[in-house]
PDB file of C-alpha atoms in Angstrom:
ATOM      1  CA  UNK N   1      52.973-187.313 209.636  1.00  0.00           C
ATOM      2  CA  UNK N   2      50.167-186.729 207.225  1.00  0.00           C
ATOM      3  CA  UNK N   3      47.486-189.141 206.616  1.00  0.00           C
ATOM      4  CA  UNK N   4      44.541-189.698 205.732  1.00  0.00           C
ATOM      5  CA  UNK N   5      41.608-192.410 206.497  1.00  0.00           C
ATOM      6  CA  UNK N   6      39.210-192.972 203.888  1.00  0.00           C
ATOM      7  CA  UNK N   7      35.555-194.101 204.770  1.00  0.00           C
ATOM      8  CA  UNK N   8      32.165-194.387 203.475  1.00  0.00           C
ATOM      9  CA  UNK N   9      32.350-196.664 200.659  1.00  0.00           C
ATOM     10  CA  UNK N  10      30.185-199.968 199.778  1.00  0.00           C
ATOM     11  CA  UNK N  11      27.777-201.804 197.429  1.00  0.00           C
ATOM     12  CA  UNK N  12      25.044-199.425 195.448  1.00  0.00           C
ATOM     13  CA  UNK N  13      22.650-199.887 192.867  1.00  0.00           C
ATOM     14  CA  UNK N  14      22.641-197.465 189.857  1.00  0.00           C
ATOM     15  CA  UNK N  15      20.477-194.321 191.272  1.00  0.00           C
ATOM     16  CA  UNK N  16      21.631-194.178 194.920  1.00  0.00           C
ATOM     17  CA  UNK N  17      23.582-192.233 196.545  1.00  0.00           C
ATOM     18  CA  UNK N  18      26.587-192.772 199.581  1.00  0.00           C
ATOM     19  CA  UNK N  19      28.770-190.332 201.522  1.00  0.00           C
ATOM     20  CA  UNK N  20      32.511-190.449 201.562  1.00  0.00           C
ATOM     21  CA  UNK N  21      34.435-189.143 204.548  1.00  0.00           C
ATOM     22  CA  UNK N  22      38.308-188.312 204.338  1.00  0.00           C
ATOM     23  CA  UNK N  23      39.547-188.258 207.994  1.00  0.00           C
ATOM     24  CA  UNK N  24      42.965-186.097 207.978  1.00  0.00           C
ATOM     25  CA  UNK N  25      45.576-185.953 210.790  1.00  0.00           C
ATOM     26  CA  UNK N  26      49.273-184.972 210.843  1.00  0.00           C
ATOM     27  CA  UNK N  27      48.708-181.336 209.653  1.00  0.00           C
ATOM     28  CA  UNK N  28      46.156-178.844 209.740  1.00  0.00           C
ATOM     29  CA  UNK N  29      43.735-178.967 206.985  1.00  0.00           C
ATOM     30  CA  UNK N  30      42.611-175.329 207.517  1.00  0.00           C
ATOM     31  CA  UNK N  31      45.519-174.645 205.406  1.00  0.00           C
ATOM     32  CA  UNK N  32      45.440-176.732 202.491  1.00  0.00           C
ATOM     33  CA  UNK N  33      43.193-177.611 199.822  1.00  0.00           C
ATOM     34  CA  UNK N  34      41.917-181.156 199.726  1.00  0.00           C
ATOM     35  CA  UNK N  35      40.960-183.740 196.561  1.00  0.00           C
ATOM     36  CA  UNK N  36      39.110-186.252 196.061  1.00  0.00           C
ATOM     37  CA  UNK N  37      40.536-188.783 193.395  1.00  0.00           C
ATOM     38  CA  UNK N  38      39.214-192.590 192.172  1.00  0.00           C
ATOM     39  CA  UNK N  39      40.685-195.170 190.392  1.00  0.00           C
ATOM     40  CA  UNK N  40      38.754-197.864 188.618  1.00  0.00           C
ATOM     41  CA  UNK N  41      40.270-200.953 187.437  1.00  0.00           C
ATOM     42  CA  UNK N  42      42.954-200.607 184.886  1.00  0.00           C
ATOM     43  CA  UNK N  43      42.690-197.156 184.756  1.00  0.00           C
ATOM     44  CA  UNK N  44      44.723-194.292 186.307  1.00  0.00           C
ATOM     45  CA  UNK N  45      43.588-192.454 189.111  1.00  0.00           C
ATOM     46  CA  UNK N  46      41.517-189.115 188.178  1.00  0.00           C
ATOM     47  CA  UNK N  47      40.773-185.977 189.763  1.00  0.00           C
ATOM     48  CA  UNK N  48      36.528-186.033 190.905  1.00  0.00           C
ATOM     49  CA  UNK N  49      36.692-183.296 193.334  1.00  0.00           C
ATOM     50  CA  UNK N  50      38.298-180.245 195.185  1.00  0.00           C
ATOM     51  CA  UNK N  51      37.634-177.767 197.530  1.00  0.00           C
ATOM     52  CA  UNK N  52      39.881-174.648 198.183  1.00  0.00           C
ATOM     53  CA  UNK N  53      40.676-173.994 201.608  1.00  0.00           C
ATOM     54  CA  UNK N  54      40.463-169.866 201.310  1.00  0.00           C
ATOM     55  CA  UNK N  55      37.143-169.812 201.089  1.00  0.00           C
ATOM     56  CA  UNK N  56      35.722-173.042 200.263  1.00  0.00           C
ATOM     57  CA  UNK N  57      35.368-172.694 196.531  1.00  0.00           C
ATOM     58  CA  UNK N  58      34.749-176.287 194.868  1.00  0.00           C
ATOM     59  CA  UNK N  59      35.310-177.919 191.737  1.00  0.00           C
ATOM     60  CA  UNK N  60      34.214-181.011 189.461  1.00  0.00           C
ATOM     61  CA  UNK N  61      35.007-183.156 187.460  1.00  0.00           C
ATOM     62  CA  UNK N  62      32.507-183.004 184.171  1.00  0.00           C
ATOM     63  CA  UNK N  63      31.676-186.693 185.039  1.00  0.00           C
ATOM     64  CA  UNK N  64      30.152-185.826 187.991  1.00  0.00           C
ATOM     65  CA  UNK N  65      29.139-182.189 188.382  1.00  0.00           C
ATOM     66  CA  UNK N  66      25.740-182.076 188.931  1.00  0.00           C
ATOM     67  CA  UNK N  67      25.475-185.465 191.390  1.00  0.00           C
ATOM     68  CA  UNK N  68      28.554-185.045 193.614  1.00  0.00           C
ATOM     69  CA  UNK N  69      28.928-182.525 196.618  1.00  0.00           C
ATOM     70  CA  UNK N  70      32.248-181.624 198.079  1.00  0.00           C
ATOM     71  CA  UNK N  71      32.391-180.431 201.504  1.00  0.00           C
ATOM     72  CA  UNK N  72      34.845-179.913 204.761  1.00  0.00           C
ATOM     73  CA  UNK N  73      34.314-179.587 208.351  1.00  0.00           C
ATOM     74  CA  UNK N  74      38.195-177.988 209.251  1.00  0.00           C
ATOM     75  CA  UNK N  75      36.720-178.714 212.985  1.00  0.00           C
ATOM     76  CA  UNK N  76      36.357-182.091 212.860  1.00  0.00           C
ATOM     77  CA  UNK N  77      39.363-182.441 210.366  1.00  0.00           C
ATOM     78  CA  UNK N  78      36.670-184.184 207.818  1.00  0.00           C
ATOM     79  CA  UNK N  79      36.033-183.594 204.212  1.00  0.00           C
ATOM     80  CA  UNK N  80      33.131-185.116 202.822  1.00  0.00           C
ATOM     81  CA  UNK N  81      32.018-186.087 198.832  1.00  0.00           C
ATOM     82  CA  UNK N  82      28.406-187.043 198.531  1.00  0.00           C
ATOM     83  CA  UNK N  83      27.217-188.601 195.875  1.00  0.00           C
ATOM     84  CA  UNK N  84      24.059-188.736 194.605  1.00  0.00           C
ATOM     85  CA  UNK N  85      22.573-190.623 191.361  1.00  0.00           C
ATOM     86  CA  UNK N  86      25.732-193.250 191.232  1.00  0.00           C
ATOM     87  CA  UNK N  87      26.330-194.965 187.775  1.00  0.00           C
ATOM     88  CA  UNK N  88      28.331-198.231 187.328  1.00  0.00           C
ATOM     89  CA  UNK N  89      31.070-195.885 185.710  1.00  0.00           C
ATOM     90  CA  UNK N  90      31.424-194.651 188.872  1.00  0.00           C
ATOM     91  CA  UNK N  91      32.782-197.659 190.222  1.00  0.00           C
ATOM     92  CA  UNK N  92      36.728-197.428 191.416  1.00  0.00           C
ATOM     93  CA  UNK N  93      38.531-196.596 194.777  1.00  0.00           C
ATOM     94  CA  UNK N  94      38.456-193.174 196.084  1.00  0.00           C
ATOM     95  CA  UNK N  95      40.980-191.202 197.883  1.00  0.00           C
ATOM     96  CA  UNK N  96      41.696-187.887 199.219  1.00  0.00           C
ATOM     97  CA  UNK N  97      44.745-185.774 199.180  1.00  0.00           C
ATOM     98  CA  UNK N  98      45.739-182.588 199.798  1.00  0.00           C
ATOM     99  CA  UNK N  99      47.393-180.053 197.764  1.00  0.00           C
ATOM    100  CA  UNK N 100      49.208-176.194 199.110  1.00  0.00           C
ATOM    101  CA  UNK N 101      46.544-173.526 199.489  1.00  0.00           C
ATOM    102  CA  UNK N 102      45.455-170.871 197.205  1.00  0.00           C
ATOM    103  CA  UNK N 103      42.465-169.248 195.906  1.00  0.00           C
ATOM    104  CA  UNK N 104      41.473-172.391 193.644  1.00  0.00           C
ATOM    105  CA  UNK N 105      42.168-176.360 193.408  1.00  0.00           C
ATOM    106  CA  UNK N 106      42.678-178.245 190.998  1.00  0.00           C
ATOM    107  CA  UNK N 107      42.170-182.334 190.001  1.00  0.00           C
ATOM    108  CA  UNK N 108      45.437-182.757 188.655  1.00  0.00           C
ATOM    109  CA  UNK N 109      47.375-185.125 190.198  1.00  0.00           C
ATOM    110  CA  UNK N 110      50.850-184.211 189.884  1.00  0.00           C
ATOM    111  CA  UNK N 111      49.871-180.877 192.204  1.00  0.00           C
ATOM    112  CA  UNK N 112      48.837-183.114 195.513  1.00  0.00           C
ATOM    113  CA  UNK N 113      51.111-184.523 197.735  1.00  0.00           C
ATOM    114  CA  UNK N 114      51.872-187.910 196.978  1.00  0.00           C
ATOM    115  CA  UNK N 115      50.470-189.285 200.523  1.00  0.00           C
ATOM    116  CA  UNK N 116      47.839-191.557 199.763  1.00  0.00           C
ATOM    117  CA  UNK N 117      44.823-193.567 202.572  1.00  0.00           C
ATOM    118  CA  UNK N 118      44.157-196.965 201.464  1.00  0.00           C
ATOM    119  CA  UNK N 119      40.900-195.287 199.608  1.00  0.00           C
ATOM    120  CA  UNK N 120      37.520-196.610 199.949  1.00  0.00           C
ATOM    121  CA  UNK N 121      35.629-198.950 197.552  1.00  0.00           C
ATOM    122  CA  UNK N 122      32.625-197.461 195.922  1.00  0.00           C
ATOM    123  CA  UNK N 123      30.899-200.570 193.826  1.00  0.00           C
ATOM    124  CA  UNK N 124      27.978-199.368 191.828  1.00  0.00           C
ATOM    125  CA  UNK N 125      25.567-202.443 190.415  1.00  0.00           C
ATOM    126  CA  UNK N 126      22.291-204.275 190.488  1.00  0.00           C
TER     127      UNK N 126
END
């Protein structure tokens, strides 16, 4: 079945940067578009990042474009978000999904199948 193993995650101060890896197994991710979603505390879980599996087109969330990097490794069944310049607001658990194919992604929830990793906790603080 599909899952997902989410890795990467830890204590940061404000400035610094960690990468996130989303381990996938169950399917094959050439075909599908994957997302990376967070959820902070009390708040619902948001769209950060996507990355189409056509051709590897990527998108971003306003609140990050600009310090975030989505990337996959269809080899190695890996899809990666670096992040770079991490603010306290970007505190939460992240997750990956994956959504069908086609020639973009989006961050909207309701279009990813609901198959969730237990995410991994991103803590940004001095």
């Amino acid at each position: 079945q599909v899952q997902f193993v989410e890795s990467g995650g830890g204590l940061v101060q404000p400035g610094g940067s960690l990468r996130l890896s989303c381990a996938a197994s169950g399917f094959t991710l050439d075909y599908y578009n994957i997302g990376w979603f967070r959820q902070a505390p009390g708040k619902e879980r948001e769209g950060v990042s996507c990355v189409t599996s056509s051709d590897g087109t990527t998108y971003y969330a306003g609140s990050v474009k600009g310090r975030f990097t989505i990337s996959r490794d269809n080899a190695k069944s890996t899809v990666y978000l670096q992040m770079n310049n991490l603010k306290p607001e970007d505190t939460a658990v992240y997750y990956c999904a994956s959504e069908n194919s086609g020639s973009s992604c989006s961050l909207r929830r309701d279009r990813y199948l609901e198959v969730w990793g237990q995410g991994t906790l991103v803590t940004v603080s001095s």
